[in-house]
Coordinates of C-alpha atoms and ligand atoms in Angstrom, one line a residue:
X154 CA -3.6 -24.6 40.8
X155 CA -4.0 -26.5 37.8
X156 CA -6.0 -24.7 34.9
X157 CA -9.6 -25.9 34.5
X158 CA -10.2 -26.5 30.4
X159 CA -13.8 -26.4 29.2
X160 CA -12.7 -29.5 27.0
X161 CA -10.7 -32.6 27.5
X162 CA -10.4 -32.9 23.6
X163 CA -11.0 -30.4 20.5
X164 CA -10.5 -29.8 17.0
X165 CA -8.7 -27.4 15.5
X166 CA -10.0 -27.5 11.2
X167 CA -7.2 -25.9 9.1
X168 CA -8.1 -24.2 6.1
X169 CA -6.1 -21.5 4.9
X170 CA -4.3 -20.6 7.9
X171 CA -1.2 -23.1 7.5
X172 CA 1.0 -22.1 10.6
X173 CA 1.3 -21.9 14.3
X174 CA 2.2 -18.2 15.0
X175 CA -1.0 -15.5 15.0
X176 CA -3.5 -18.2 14.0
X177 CA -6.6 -17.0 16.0
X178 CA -8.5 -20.1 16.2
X179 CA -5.7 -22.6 16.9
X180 CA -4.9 -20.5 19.8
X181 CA -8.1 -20.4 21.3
X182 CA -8.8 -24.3 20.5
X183 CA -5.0 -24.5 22.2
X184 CA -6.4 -22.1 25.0
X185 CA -9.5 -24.8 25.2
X186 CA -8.4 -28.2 25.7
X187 CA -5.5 -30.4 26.6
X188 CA -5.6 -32.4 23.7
X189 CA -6.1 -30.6 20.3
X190 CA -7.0 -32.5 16.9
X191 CA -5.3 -30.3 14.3
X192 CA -7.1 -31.6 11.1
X193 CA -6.7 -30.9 7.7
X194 CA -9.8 -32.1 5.1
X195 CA -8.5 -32.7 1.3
X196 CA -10.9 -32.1 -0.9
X197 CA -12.1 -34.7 -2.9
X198 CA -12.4 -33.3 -6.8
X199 CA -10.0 -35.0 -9.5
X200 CA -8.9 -33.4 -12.7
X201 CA -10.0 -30.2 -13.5
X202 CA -11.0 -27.4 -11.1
X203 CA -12.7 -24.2 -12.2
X204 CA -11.0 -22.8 -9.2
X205 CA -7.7 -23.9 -9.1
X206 CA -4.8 -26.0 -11.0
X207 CA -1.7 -27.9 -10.5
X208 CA 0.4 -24.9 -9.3
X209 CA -1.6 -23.7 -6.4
X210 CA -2.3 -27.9 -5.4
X211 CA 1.7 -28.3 -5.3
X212 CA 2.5 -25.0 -3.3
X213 CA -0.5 -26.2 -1.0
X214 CA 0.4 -29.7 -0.2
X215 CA 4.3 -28.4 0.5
X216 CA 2.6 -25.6 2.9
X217 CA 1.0 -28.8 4.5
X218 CA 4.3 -30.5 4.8
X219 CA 5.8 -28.2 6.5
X220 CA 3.3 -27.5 8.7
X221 CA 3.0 -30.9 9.7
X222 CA 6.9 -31.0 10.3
X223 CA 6.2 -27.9 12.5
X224 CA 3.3 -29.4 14.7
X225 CA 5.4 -32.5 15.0
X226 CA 8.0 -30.3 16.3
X227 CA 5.1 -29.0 19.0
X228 CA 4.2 -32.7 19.9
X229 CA 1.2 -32.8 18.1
X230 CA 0.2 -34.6 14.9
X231 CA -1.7 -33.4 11.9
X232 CA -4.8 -35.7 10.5
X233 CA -5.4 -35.4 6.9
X234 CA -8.7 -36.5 5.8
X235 CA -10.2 -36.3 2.6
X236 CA -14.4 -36.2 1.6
X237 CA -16.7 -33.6 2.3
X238 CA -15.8 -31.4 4.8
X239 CA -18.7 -31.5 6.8
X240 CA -18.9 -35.1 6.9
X241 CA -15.2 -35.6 7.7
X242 CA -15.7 -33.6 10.9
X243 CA -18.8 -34.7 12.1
X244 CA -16.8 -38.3 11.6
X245 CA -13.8 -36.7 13.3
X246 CA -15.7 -35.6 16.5
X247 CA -17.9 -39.0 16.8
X248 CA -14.5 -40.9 16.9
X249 CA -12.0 -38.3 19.6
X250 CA -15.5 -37.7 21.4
X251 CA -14.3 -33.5 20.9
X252 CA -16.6 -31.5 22.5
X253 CA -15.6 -27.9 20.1
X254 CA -14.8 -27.4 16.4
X255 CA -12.4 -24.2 15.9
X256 CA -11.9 -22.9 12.5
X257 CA -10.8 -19.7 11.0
X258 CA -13.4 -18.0 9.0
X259 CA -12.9 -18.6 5.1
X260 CA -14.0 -15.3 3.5
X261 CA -15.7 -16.8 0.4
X262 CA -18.9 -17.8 -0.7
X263 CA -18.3 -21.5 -0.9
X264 CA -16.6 -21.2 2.7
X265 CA -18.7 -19.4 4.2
X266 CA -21.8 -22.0 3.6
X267 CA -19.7 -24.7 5.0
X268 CA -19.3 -23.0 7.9
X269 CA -23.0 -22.5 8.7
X270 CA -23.9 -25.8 7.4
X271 CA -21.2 -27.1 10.6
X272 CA -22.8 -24.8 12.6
X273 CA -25.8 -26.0 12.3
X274 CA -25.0 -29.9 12.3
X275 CA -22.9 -29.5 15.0
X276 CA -25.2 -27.5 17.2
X277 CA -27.5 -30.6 16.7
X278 CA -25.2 -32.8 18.9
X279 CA -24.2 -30.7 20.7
X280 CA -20.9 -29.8 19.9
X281 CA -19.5 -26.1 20.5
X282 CA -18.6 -24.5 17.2
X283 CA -15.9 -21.4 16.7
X284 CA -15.5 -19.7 13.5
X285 CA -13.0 -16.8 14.3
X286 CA -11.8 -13.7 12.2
X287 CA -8.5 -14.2 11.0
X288 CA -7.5 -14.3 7.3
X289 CA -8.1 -10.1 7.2
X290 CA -8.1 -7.3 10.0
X291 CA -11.9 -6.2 9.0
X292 CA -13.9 -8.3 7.8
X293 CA -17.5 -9.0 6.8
X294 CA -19.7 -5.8 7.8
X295 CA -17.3 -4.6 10.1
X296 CA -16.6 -1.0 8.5
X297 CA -19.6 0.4 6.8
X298 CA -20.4 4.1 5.2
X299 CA -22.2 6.5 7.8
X300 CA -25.5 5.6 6.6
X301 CA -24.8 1.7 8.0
X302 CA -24.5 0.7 3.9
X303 CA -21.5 -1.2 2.3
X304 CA -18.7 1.0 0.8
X305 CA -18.3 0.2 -3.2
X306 CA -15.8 2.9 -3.0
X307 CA -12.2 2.1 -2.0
X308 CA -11.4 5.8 -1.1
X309 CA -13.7 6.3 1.6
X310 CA -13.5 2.8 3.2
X311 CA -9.8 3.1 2.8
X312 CA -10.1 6.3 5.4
X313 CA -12.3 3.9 7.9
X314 CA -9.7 0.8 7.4
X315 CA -6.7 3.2 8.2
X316 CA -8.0 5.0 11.1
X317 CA -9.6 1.6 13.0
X318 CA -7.5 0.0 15.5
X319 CA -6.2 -3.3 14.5
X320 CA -5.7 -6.7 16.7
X321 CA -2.2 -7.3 17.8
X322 CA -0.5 -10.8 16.3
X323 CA -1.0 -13.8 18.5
X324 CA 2.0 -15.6 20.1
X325 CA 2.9 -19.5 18.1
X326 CA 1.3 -22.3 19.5
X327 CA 4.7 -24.1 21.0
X328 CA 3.0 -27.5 22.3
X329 CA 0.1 -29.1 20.8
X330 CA -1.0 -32.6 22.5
X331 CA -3.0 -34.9 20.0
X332 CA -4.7 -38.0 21.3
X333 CA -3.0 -41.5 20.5
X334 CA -4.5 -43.8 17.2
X335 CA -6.3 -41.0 15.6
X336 CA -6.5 -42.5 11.8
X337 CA -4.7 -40.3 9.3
X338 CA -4.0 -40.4 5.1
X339 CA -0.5 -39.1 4.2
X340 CA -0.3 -36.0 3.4
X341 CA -1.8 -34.9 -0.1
X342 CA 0.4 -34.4 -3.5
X343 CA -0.1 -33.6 -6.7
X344 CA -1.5 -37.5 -7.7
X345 CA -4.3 -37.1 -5.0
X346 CA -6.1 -35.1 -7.6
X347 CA -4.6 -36.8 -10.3
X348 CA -2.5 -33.8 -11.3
X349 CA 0.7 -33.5 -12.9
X350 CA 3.3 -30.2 -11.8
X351 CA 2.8 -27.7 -14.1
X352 CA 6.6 -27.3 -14.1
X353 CA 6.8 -23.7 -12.8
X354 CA 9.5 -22.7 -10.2
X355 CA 7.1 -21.6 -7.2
X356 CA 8.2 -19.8 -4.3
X357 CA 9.3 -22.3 -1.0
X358 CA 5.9 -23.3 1.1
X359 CA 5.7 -22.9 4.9
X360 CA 5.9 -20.9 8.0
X361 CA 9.5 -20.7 7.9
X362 CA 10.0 -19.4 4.1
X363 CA 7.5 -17.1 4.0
X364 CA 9.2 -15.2 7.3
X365 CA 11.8 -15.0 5.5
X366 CA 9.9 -13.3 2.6
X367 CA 8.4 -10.9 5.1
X368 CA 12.0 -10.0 6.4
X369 CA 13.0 -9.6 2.9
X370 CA 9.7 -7.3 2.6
X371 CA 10.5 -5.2 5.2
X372 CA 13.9 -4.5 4.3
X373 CA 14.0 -4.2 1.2
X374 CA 11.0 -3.9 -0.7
X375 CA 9.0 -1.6 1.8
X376 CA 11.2 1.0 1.8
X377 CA 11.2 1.8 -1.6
X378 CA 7.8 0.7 -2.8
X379 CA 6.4 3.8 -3.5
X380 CA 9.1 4.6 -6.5
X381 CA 9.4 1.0 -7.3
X382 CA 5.8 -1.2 -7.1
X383 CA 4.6 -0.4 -10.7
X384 CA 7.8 -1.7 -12.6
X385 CA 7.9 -5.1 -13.1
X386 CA 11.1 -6.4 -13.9
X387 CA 13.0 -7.8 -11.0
X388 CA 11.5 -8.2 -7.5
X389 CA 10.0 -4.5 -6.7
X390 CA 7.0 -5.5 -4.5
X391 CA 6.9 -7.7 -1.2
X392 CA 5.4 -11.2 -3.1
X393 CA 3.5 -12.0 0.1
X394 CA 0.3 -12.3 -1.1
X395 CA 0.9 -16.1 -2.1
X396 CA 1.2 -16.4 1.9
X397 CA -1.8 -14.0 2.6
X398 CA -3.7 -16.9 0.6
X399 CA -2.4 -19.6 2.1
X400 CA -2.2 -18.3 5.9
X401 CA 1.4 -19.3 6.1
X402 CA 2.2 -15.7 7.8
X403 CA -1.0 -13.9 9.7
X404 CA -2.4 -10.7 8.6
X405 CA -1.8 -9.1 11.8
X406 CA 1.9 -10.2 12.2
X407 CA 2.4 -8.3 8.6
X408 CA 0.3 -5.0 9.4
X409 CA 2.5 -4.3 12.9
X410 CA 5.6 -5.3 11.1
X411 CA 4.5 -2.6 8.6
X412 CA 3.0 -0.1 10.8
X413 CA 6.1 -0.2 12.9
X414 CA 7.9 0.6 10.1
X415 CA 6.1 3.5 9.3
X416 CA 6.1 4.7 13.1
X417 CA 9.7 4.2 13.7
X418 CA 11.2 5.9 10.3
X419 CA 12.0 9.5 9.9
X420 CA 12.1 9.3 6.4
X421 CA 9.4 10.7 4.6
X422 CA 9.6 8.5 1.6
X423 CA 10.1 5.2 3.5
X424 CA 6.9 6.5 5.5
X425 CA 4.8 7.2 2.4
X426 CA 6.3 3.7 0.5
X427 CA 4.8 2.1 3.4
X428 CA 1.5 3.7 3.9
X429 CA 1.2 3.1 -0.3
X430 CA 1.7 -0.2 0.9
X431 CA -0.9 -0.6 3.7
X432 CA -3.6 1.2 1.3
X433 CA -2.9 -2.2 -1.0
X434 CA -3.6 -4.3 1.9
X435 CA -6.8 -2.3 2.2
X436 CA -7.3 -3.1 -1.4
X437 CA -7.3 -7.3 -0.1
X438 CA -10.1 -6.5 2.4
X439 CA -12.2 -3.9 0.5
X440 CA -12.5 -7.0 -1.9
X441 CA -13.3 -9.3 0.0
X442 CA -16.4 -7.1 1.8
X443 CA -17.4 -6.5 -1.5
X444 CA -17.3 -10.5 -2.0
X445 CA -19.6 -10.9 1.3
X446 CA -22.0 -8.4 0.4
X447 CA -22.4 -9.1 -2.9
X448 CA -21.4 -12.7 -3.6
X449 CA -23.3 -12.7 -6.8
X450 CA -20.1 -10.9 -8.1
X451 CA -18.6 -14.3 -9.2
X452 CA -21.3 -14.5 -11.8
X453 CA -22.2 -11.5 -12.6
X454 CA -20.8 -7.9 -13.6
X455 CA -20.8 -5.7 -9.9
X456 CA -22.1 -2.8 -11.6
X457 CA -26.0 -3.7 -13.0
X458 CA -25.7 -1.6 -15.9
X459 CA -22.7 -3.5 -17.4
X460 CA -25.1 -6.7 -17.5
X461 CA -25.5 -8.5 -20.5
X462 CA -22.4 -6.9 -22.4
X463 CA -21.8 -8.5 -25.7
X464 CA -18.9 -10.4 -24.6
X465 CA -16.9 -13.2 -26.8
X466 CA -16.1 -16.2 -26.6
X467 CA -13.1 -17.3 -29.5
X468 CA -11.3 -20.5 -28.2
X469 CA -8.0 -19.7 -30.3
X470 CA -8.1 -16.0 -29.4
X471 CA -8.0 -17.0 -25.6
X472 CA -5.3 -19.7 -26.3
X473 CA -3.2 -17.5 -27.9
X474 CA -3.5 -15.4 -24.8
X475 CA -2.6 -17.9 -22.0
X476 CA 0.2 -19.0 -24.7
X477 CA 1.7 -15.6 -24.3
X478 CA 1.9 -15.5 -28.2
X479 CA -0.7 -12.3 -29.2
X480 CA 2.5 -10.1 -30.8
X481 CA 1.7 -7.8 -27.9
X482 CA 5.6 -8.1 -26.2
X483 CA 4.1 -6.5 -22.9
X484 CA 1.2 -9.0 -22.9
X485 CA 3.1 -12.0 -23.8
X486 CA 5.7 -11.3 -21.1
X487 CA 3.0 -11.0 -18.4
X488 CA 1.3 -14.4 -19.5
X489 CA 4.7 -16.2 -19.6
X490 CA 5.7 -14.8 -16.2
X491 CA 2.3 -16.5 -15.1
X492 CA 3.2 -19.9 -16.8
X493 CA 6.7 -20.2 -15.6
X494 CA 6.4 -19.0 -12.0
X495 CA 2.7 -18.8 -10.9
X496 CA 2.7 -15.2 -10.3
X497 CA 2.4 -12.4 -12.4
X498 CA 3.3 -8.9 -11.3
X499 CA 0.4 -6.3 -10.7
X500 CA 0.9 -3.8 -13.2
X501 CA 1.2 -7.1 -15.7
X502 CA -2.2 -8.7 -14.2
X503 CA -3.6 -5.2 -15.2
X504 CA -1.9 -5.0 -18.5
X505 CA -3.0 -8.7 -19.8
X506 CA -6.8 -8.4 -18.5
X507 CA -7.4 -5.0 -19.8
X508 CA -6.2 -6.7 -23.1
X509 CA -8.0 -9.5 -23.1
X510 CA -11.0 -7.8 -22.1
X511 CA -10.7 -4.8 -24.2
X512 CA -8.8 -5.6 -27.4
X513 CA -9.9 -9.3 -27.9
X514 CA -13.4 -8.5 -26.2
X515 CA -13.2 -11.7 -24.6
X516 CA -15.9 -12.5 -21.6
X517 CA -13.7 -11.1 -18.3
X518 CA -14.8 -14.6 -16.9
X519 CA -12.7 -16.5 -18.8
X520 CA -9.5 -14.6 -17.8
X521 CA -11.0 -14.6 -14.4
X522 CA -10.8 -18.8 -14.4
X523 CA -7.5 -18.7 -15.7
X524 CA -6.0 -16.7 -13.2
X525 CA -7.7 -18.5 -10.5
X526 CA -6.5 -21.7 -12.4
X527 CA -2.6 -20.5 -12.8
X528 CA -1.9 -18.1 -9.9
X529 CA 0.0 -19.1 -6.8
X530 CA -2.0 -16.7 -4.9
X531 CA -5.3 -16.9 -6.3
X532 CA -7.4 -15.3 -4.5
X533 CA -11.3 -15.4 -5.4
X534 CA -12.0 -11.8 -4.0
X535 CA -9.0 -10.2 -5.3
X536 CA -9.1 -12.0 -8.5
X537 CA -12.7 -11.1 -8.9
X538 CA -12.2 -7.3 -8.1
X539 CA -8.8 -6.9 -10.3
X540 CA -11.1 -8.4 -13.4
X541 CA -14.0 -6.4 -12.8
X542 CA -11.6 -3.6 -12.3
X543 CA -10.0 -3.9 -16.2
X544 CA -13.5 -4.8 -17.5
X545 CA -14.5 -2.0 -16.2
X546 CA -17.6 -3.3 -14.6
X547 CA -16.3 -4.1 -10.8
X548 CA -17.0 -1.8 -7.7
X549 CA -14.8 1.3 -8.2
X550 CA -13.6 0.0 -11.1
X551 CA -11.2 1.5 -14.3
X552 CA -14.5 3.6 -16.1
X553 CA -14.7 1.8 -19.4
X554 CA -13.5 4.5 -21.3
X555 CA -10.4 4.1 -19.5
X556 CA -8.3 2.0 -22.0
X557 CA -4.7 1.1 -21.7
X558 CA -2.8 0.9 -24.6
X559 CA -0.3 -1.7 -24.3
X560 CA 2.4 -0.2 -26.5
X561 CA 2.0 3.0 -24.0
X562 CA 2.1 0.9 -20.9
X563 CA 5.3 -0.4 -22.3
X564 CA 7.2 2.8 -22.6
X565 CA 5.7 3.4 -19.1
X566 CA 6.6 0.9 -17.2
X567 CA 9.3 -1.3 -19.2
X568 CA 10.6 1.8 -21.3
X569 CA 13.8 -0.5 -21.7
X570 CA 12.2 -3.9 -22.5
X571 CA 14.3 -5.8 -19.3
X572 CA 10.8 -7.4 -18.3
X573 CA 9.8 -8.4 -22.0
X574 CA 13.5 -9.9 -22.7
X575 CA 13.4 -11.8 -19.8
X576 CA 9.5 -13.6 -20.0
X577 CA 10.1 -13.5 -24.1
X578 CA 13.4 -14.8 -25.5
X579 CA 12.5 -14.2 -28.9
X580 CA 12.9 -10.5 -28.3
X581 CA 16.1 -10.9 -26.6
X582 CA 17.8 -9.1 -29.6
X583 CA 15.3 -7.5 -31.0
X584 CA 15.6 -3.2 -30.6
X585 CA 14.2 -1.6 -27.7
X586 CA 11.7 0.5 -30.9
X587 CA 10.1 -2.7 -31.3
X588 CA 9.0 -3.4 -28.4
X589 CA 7.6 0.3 -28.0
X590 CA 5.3 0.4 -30.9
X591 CA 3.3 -2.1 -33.3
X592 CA 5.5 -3.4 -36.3
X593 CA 5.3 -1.7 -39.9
X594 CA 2.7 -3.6 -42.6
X595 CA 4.0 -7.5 -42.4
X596 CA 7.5 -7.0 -40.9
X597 CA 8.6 -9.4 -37.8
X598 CA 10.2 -8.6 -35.5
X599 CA 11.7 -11.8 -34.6
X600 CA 10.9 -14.9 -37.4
X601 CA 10.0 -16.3 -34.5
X602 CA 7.4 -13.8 -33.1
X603 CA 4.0 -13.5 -34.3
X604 CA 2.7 -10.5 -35.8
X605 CA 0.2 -8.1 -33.2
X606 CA -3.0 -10.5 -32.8
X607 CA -5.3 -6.5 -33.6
X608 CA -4.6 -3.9 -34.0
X609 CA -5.4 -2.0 -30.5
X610 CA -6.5 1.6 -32.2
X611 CA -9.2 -0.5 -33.8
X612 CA -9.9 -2.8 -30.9
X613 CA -10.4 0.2 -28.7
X614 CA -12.4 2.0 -31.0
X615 CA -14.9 -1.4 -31.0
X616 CA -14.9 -2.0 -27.4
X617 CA -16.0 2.0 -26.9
X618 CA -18.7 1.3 -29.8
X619 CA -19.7 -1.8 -27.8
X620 CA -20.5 -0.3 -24.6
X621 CA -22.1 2.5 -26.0
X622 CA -24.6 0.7 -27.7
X623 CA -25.0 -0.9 -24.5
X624 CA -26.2 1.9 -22.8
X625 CA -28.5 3.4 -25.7
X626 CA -30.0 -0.1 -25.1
X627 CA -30.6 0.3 -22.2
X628 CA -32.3 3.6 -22.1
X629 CA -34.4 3.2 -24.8
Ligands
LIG875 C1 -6.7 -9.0 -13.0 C2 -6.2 -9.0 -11.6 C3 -6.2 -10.3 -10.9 C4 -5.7 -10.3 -9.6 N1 -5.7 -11.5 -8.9 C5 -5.3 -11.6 -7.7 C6 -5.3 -12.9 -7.0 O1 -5.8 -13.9 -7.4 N2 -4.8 -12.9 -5.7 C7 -4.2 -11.8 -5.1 O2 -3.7 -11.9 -4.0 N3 -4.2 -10.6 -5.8 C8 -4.7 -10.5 -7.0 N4 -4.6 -9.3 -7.7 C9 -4.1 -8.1 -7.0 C10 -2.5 -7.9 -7.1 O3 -2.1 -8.0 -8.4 C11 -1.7 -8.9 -6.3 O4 -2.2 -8.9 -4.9 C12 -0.3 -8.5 -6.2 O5 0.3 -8.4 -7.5 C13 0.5 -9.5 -5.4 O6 1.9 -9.2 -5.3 P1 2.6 -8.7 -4.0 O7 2.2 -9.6 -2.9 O8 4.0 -8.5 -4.3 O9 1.8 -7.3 -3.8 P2 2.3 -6.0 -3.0 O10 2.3 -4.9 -4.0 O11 3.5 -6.2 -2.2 O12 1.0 -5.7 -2.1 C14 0.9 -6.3 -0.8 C15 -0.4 -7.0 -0.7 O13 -1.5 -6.2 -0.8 C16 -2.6 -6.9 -1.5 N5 -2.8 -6.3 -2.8 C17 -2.0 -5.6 -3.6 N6 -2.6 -5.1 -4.7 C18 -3.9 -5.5 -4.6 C19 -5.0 -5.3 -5.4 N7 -5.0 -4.6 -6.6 N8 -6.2 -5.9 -5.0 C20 -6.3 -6.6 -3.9 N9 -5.2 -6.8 -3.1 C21 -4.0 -6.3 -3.4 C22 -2.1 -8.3 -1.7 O14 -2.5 -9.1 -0.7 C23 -0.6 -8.1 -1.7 O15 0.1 -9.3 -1.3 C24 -5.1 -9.2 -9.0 C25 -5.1 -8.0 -9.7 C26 -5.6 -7.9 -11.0 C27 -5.5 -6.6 -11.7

């Protein structure tokens, strides 16, 4: 016997879930109907975004290629659309007569009220609404402390996140069956928001690439993470986030690859590089349930007491920064590894806001938009919590007193200067001492190199003045 559908027509609204395989809501909206609108809404800002820039726009629009190649493959074809998204839909539903709306949940602020506005506007005409966990494996107020309260500590929510079973991964929707005549724009590039490429060599876009990451991951990178994750020249941890952000590989397709991993190896240092690896995937969700509780975290400091912080605000300070030209090797490095590929290794992202934060004193905000504005895998709960983190204001963040030397973090973590020489090719000859430890009185190290920006003894020495004052404020 036939199957009886709920709907002769839905729509499935793609967000940041760019694929077919373990997408939650497209299966259900697939599950729903026998014909499915797979939509995408552009948004309609030109020029400058506080959120976002031309490299995240140009790895987005080929993710949206190739996702339109793949739903062509599966029969269907995707809409693009661009306004508000609200009023796109609503539009969208009038014209195919689609009795459901399926999305994925977006997890932040801006997202989220979208999605209750549709709720809301759709329930008013009746048509069904779905909004369905996807982009994370616990999500919202899923996991909370004993007492029913929000963690703010990672160690304790990390036990919770570990021990709770997680959702297998979803098979790929193989045939998708759009109604006939359904208007459509092409599909976005960078001149729909009047952007020119930024020029940096980004990772391939799509389904198909970023499987091919994850195989990488797993074989290579996984195994070995635990030694390997904190040093940052070459590749030494799995560069899937930029696919976490965009959806083009599921959550729950990466944890069982992962966890299967761990399971199946007898090695005890594959099995702790991996579960180091799952606690980091932890770290992604205990950020963004902080960012649901406490949305006011994009505007203000996490921790109340850090409120109101003398911060700066020096335009050529900051430029010199995103120029990668502060004299700090380590620093530079990190900020030309962001320019030229869109990505910027951990350690680095820790390295370079610390400094900007706590050498040049500079408001953590402005890093925060800079990042969002360069990354490939900008992430506005991650991005949030790694800044409050090196501010030292965040939830479980680095205690301010907690300040990393740059020249120490060098001898740490690039004790041979491979990462600097390859991000700063004015150093490419300089000796390994000079890239260990601030230059003598006026001497260059390269004519081409500036001098250090501060001196960090001194800068440190400030920023602990600063928030100790601070807190002698705010007792008395
Ligand atoms: C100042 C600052 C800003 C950051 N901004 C972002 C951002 O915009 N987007 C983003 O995805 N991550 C951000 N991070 C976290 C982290 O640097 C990146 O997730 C990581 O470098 C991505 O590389 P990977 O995929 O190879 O990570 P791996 O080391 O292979 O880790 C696997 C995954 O775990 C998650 N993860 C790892 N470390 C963290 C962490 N500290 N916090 C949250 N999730 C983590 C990511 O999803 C990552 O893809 C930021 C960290 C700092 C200190």
């Amino acid at each position: 016997m036939p199957r009886m559908l709920k709907h002769q027509t839905v729509i499935h609204w793609f967000r940041r879930d760019l694929r077919l395989t373990d997408n939650t809501a497209l299966h259900s909206a697939s599950a729903a109907s026998s014909f499915v609108v797979p939509v995408y809404v552009v948004s309609p800002w030109a020029g400058r975004h506080r959120w976002t820039g031309p490299v995240r726009q140009e790895f987005l629009c080929g993710a949206l290629a190739s996702l339109e190649r793949n739903i062509a493959a599966a029969g269907g074809t995707l809409i693009f659309r661009r306004g508000q998204a609200a009023d796109e839909l609503i539009k969208l539903v009038k014209e195919t007569g689609a009795g459901a709306v399926f999305t994925n949940r977006d997890p932040d602020p801006h997202g989220r009220a979208l999605e209750e506005q549709l709720a809301k506007t759709l329930a008013a005409v009746g048509v069904e609404f779905h909004a369905c966990k996807d982009s994370v494996l616990h999500d919202r107020a899923e996991l909370l402390t004993g007492s029913g309260t929000p963690f703010r500590v990672f160690t304790p929510y990390n036990k919770v996140w570990q021990a709770r079973p997680k959702a297998q991964p979803l098979p790929a929707v193989k045939s998708i069956r759009t109604p006939a005549g359904i208007a459509s724009l092409p599909c976005p590039d960078l001149k729909t928001w009047g952007l020119s490429p930024s020029g940096a060599a980004l990772p391939e876009a799509g389904e198909h690439a970023a499987r091919q990451r994850l195989k990488r991951a797993l074989n290579l990178i996984l195994p070995r993470y635990g030694e390997q994750r904190n040093a940052p020249f070459g590749q030494t941890t799995s560069r899937l986030s930029v696919d976490l952000r965009h959806g083009t590989l599921g959550i729950r397709e990466i944890y069982h690859f992962a966890a299967g991993l761990l399971a199946e190896s007898k090695d005890a240092t594959v099995r702790k590089s991996v579960q180091t690896w799952l606690n980091e995937i932890a770290w992604r969700e205990f950020y963004m349930q902080i960012l649901w509780h406490w949305p006011n975290v994009l505007e203000h400091e996490f921790d109340p007491k850090f409120r109101g912080l003398p911060w700066e605000y020096d335009e050529a300070k900051l430029q010199r920064w995103k120029d990668g030209l502060t004299g700090f090797p380590i620093v530079d490095a990190g900020m030309r590894e962001l320019r030229a590929t869109g990505f910027m290794h951990n350690r680095l992202r820790m390295i370079t806001a610390m400094f900007l934060t706590k050498d040049l004193h500079l408001d953590w905000r402005l890093g925060e938009e800079y990042f969002m504005q360069t990354l490939v895998d900008g992430e506005v709960a991650s991005n949030n919590g790694g800044w409050q983190w090196s501010a030292g204001t965040g939830a479980d963040a680095a205690p301010y007193f907690r300040i990393q030397n740059p020249w120490s973090q060098t001898k740490s973590y690039d004790p041979e200067g491979q990462y600097i020489r390859r991000w700063v090719p004015e150093l490419k000859d300089a000796p390994q001492s000079a890239l260990l430890a601030p230059p003598e009185g006026l001497f260059r190290v390269s004519k081409d190199y500036p001098l250090p920006i501060v001196n960090h003894h001194e800068e440190r020495d400030r920023t602990l003045a600063m928030f100790a004052r601070h807190k002698e404020r705010q007792m008395g």
